[in-house]
XYZ file of C-alpha atoms in Angstrom:
457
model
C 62.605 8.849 -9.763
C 59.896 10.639 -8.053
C 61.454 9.704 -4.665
C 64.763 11.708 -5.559
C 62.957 14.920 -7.435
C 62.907 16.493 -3.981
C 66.924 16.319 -3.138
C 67.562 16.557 -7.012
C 65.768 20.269 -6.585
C 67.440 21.145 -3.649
C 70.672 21.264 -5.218
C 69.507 23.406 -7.864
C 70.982 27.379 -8.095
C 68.499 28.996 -10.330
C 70.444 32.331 -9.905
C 71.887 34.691 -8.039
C 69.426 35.609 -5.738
C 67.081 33.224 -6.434
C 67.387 29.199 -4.914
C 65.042 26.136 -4.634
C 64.277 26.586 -0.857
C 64.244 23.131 1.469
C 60.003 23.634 2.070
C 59.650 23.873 -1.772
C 61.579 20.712 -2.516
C 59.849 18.872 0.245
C 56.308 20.499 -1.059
C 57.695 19.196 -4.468
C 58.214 15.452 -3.574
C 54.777 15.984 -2.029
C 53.376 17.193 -5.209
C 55.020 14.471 -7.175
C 52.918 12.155 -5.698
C 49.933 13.844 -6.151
C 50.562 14.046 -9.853
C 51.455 10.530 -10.255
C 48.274 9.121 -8.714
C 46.158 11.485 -10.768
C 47.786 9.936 -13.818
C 47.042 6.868 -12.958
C 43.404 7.729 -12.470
C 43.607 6.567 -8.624
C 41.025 8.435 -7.251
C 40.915 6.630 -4.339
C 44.957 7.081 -3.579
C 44.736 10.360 -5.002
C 42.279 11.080 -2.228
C 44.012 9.444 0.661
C 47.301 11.641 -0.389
C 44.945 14.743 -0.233
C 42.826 14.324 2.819
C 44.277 16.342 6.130
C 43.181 19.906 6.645
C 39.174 19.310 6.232
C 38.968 16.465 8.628
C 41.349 17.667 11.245
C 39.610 20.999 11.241
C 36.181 19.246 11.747
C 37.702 16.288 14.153
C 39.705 18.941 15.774
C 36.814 20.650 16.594
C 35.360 17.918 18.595
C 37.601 18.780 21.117
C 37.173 18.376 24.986
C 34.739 21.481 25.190
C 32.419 20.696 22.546
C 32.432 16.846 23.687
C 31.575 18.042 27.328
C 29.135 20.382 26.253
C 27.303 18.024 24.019
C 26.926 15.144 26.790
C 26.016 17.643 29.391
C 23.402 18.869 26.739
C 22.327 15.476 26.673
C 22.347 14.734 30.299
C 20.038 17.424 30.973
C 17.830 17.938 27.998
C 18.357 14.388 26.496
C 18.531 13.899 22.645
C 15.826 16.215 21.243
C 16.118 19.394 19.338
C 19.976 19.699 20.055
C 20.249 16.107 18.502
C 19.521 17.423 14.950
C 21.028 21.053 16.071
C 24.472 19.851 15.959
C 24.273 18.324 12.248
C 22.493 21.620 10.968
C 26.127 23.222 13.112
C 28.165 21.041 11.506
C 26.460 21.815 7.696
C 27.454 25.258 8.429
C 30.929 24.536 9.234
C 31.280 22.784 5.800
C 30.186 25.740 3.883
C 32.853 27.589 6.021
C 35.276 25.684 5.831
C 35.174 24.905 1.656
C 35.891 28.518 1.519
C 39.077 28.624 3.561
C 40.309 25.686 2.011
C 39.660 26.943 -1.666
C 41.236 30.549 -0.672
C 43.945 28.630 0.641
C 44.207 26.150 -2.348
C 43.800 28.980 -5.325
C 46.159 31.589 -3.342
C 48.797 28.956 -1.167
C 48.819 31.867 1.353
C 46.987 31.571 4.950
C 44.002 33.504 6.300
C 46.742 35.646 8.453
C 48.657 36.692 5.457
C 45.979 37.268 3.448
C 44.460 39.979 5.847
C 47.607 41.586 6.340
C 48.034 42.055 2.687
C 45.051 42.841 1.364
C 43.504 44.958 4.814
C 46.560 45.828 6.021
C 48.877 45.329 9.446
C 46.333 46.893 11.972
C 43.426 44.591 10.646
C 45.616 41.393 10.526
C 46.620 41.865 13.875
C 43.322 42.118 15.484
C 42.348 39.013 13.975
C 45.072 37.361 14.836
C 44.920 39.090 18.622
C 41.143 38.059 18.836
C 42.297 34.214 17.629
C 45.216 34.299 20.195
C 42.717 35.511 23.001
C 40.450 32.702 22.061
C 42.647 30.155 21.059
C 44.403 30.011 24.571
C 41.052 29.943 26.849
C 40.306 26.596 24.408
C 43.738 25.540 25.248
C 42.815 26.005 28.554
C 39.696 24.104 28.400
C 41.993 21.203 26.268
C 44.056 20.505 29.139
C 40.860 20.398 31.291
C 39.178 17.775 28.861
C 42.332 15.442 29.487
C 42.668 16.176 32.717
C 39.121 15.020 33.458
C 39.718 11.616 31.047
C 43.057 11.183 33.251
C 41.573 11.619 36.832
C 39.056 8.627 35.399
C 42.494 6.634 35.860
C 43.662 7.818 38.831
C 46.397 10.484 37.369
C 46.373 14.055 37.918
C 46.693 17.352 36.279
C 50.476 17.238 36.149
C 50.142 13.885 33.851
C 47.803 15.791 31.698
C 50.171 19.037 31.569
C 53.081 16.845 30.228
C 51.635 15.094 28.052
C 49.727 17.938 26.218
C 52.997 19.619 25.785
C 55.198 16.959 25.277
C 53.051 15.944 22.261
C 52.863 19.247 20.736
C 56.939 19.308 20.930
C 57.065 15.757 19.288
C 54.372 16.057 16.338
C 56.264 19.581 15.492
C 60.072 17.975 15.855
C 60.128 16.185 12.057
C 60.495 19.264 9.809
C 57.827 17.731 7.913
C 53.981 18.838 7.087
C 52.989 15.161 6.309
C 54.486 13.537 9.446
C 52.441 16.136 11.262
C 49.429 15.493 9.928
C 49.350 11.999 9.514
C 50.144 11.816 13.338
C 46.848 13.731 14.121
C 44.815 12.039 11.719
C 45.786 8.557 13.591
C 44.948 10.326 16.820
C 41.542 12.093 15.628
C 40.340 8.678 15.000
C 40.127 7.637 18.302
C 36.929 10.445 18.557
C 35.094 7.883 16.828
C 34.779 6.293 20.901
C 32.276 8.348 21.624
C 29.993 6.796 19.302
C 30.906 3.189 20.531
C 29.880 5.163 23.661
C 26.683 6.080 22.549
C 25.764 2.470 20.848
C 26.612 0.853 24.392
C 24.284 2.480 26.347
C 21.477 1.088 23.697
C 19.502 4.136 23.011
C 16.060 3.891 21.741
C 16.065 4.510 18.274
C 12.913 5.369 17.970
C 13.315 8.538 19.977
C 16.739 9.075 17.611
C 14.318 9.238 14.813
C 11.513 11.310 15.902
C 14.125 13.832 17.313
C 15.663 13.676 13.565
C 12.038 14.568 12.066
C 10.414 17.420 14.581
C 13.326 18.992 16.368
C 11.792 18.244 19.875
C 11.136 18.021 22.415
C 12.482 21.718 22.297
C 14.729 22.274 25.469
C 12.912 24.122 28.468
C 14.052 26.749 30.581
C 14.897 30.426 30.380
C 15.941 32.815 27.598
C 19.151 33.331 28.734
C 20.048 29.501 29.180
C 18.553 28.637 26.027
C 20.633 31.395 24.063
C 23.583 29.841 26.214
C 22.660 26.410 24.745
C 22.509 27.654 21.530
C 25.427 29.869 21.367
C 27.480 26.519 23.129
C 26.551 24.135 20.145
C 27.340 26.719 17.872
C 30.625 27.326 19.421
C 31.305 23.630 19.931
C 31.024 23.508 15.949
C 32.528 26.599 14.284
C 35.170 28.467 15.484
C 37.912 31.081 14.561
C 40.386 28.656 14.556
C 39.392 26.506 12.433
C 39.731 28.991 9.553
C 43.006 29.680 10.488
C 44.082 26.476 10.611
C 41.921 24.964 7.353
C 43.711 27.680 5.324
C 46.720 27.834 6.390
C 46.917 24.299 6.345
C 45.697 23.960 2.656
C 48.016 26.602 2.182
C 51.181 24.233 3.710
C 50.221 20.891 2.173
C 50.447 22.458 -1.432
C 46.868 22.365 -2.730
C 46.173 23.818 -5.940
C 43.279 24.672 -7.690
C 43.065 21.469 -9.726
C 43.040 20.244 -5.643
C 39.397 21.990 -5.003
C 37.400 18.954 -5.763
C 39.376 16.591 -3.400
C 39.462 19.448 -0.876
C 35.616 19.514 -0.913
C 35.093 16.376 -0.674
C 37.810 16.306 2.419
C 35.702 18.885 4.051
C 32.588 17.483 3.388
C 33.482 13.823 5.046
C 35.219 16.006 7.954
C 32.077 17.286 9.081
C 29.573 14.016 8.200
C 32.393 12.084 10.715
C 32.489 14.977 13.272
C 28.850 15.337 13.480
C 28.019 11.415 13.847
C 30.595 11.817 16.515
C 29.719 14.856 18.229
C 25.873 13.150 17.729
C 27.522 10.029 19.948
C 28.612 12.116 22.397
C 25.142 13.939 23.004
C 23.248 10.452 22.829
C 25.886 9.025 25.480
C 25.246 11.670 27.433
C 21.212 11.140 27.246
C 21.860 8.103 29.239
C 22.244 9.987 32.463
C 18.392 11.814 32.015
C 16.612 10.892 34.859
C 19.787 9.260 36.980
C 20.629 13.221 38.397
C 23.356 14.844 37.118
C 24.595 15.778 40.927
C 28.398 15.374 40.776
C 29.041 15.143 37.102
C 30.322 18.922 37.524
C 32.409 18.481 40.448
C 36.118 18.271 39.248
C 37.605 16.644 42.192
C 35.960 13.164 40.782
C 36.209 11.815 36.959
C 33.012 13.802 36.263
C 31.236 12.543 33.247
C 33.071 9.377 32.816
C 32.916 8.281 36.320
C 28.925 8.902 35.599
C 28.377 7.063 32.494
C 30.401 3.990 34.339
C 27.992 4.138 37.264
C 24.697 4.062 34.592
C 25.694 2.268 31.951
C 28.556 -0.149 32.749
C 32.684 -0.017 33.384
C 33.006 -0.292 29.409
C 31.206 3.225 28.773
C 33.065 4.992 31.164
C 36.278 4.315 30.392
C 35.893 4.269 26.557
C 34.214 8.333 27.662
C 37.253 8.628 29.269
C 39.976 7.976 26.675
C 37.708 9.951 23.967
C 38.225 13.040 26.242
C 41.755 12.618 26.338
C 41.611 11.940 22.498
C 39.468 15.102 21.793
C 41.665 17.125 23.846
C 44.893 16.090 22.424
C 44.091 16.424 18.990
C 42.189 19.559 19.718
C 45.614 20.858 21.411
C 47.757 20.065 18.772
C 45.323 22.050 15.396
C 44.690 24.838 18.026
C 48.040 25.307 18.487
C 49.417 25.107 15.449
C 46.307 27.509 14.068
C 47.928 30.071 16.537
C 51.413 29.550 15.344
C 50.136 29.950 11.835
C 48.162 33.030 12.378
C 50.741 35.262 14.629
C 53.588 33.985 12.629
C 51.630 35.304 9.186
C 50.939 38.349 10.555
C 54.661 38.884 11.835
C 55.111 38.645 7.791
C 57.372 35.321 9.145
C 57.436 31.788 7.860
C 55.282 29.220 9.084
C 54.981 25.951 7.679
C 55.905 22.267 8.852
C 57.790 22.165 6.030
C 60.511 23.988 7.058
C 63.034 23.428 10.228
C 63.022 25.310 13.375
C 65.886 28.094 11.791
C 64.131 29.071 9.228
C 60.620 29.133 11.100
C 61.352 29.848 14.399
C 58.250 32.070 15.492
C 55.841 29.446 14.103
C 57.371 26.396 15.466
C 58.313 28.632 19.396
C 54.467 29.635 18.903
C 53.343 26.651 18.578
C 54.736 25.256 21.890
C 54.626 28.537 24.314
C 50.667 29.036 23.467
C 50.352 24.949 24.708
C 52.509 25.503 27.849
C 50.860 28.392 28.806
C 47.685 26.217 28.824
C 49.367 23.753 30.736
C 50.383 26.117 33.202
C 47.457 27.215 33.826
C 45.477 23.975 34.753
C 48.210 23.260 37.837
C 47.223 26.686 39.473
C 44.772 25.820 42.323
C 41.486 27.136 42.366
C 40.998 28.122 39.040
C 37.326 27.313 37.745
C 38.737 25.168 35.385
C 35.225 23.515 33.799
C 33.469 26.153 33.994
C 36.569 27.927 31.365
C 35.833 24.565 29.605
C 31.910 24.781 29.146
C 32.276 28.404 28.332
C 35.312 28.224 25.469
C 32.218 27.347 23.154
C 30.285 30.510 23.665
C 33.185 32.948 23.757
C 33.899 31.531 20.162
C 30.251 31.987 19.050
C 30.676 35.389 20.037
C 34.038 36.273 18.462
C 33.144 34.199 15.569
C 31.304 36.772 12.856
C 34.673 39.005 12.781
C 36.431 35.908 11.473
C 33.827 34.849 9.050
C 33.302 38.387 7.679
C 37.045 38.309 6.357
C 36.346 34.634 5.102
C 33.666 35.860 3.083
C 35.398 39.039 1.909
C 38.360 37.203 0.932
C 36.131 34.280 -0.809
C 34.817 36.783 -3.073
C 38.151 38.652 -4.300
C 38.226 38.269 -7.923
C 41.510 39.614 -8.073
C 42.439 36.720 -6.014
C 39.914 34.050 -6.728
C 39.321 34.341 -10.677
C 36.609 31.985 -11.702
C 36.836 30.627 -8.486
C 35.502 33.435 -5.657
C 32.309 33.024 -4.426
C 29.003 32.695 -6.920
C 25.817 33.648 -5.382
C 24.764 30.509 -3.539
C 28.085 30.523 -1.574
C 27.323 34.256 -0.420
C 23.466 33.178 0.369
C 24.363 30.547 2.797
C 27.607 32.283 3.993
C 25.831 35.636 4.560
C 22.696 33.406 6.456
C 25.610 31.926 8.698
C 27.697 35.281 9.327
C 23.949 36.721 10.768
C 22.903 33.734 12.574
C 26.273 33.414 14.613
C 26.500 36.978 14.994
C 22.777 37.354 16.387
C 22.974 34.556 18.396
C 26.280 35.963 20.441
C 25.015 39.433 20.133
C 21.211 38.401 22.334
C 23.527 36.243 24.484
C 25.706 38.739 24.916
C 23.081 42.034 25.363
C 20.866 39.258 28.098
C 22.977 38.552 30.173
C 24.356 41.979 30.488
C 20.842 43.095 31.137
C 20.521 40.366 33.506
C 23.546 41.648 35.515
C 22.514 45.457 35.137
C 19.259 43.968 37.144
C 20.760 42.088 39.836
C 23.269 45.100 40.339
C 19.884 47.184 40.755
């Protein structure tokens, strides 16, 4: 029965003006399901039908940049403070991210459309001008991250162009949220290489745990390149478009408030996963302290996979190298569709999976363009294309706190929320987050301007 209730409702006229829609029966069916398996008390398949938005946002976010940035962290530093950094990062992100999904769940409207109704059209579109700015550099740096995982196998940068685009186009071609999400999840699980990675080059544990316990050895060097560090792993964690994309997303799967629990609990195991895997990537990259790093930044080779096969064995390298492509693709398909989300909301247009390419044109052409544009860009010679990629991180650390401000606001409208906006504890940690982010891109930022205003003098 439950497996006709979706084409049973699409037939239905409820009026004149008013008719079942083809997203809402397909959200229906969805729903169906949901409801059946919490009848049945099966928490376990109830959760399985639930889980999407929270570990794509966290899995997406270990995406070619952040992956880059923590083994180069590694390779230079080694484990130390950063090791233990990156979970403290990705605790953060969890408290961010429960809050767009339970907007998301208790409203079923995204982050974009909730701006532009509540702060009106000029505010909605800077956020979603500020995402689209920051969304495409990370694009950029996407395409760069399989590139480099591709040039590991001998193929070049019109391989990695194709197939970044060509797999945006297919994942969006079913009409269908769950076919699009499922297809990610089966790809984000392929991040989980980098902490094969990290167990193959037989780390000393000992030095994992004493990193866990004091934080050191702290990283050396200057002011400005430790804010840079800082402002990286930050980046490489939490970023505008996540919150796009976690709300919206909640938003197009049909969560509901009885949802919140599962959602949490989606989130949480997001970010535990993402940060053992982003924690993989930094140990992996420890293995190359003390070998030189001379060459790993040169993009004519296979960078750091080509490294990590000349330390640690054939095996490392090439698992390295497929994780970049993984991180990358995954990371291209939730950035992209964060940015079709967020423009088409703003536009006041539809935008869900859920619906065909008619009747959600902007979202779905969006989707594509933003992805081709990246692609574009990476087959333009000369273009200091790893240095875009090591710097996407600390553009969205500095971008970040405008995002997170309307998070917050939005969190705690009871007029939207009810019982469930924001209690104090939520606004504690939220409001600690907002000011760290913001201070850390703000010294960044006002250092190295100061450091140019000197050398210009």
């Amino acid at each position: 029965m439950a497996e006709h209730l979706g084409d049973e409702i699409n037939e239905v006229q409820l009026d004149d003006e008013l008719q079942i829609t083809h997203e809402d029966a397909v959200r229906s069916h969805d729903r169906s399901r949901v409801l059946e398996a919490r009848g049945h008390h099966s928490r376990w398949h109830l959760l399985w039908l639930l889980v999407g938005p929270g570990v794509l946002a966290m899995l997406g976010e270990n995406d070619g940049p952040s992956m880059i940035s923590y083994t180069a962290t590694g390779a230079i530093y080694g484990i130390g403070f950063f090791l233990p950094f990156i979970v403290v990062t990705f605790l953060m992100a969890i408290v961010c991210q429960e809050m767009c999904m339970r907007v998301g769940a208790v409203t079923h409207r995204g982050y974009g459309q909730l701006v532009l109704e509540r702060y009106g059209r000029s505010w909605a579109w800077l956020a979603a001008g500020d995402l689209l700015f920051t969304n495409l550099v990370t694009l950029i740096a996407e395409f760069v991250a399989i590139r480099i995982g591709l040039s590991y196998f001998h193929l070049g940068a019109g391989v990695a162009a194709l197939l970044g685009v060509v797999l945006v186009v297919f994942t969006s071609s079913g009409g269908r949220y769950w076919r699009w999400e499922r297809i990610a999840l089966g790809l984000a699980l392929f991040n989980g290489l980098f902490l094969v990675c990290a167990i193959l080059v037989k780390p000393q544990l000992g030095h994992i745990g004493h990193a866990f316990v004091t934080f050191s050895p702290l990283p050396h060097g200057g002011f400005n390149e430790i804010l840079l560090l800082l402002a990286s792993t930050i980046g490489a964690t939490v970023t505008p478009w996540m919150v796009f994309f976690q709300q919206s997303a909640s938003a197009d799967k049909g969560l509901t408030p009885s949802d919140i629990r599962e959602g949490r609990m989606d989130t949480v195991a997001g970010g535990i996963i993402a940060a053992l895997f982003g924690c993989g990537a930094l140990v992996a990259g420890a293995a190359l302290l003390g070998h030189g790093v001379t060459g790993v930044s040169g993009f004519a080779g296979a960078g750091f996979p080509a490294a990590l096969g000349r330390v640690a064995g054939g095996t490392v390298g090439t698992l390295f190298a497929l994780g970049l492509i993984e991180a990358g693709a995954v990371a291209i398909l939730t950035i992209s569709a964060s940015t079709g989300y967020a423009v088409s909301e703003c536009m006041g247009r539809s935008s869900s999976f859920n619906l065909t390419f008619k009747e959600a044109a902007p979202f779905y052409s969006i989707n594509v363009i933003v992805a081709a544009i990246a692609a574009a860009v990476i087959l333009i010679p000369g273009v200091p294309l790893l240095s875009i990629a090591l710097n996407a991180n600390v553009l969205a650390t500095v971008l970040l706190p405008f995002t997170l401000a309307f998070v917050v606001m939005l969190a705690n409208d009871r007029q939207l929320m009810g019982r469930w906006a924001n209690g104090l504890r939520s606004n504690l940690m939220a409001g600690t987050i907002v000011a760290v982010v913001a201070i850390c891109g703000a010294a960044y930022g006002i250092d190295s301007f100061l450091i140019q205003i000197h050398v210009l003098s």
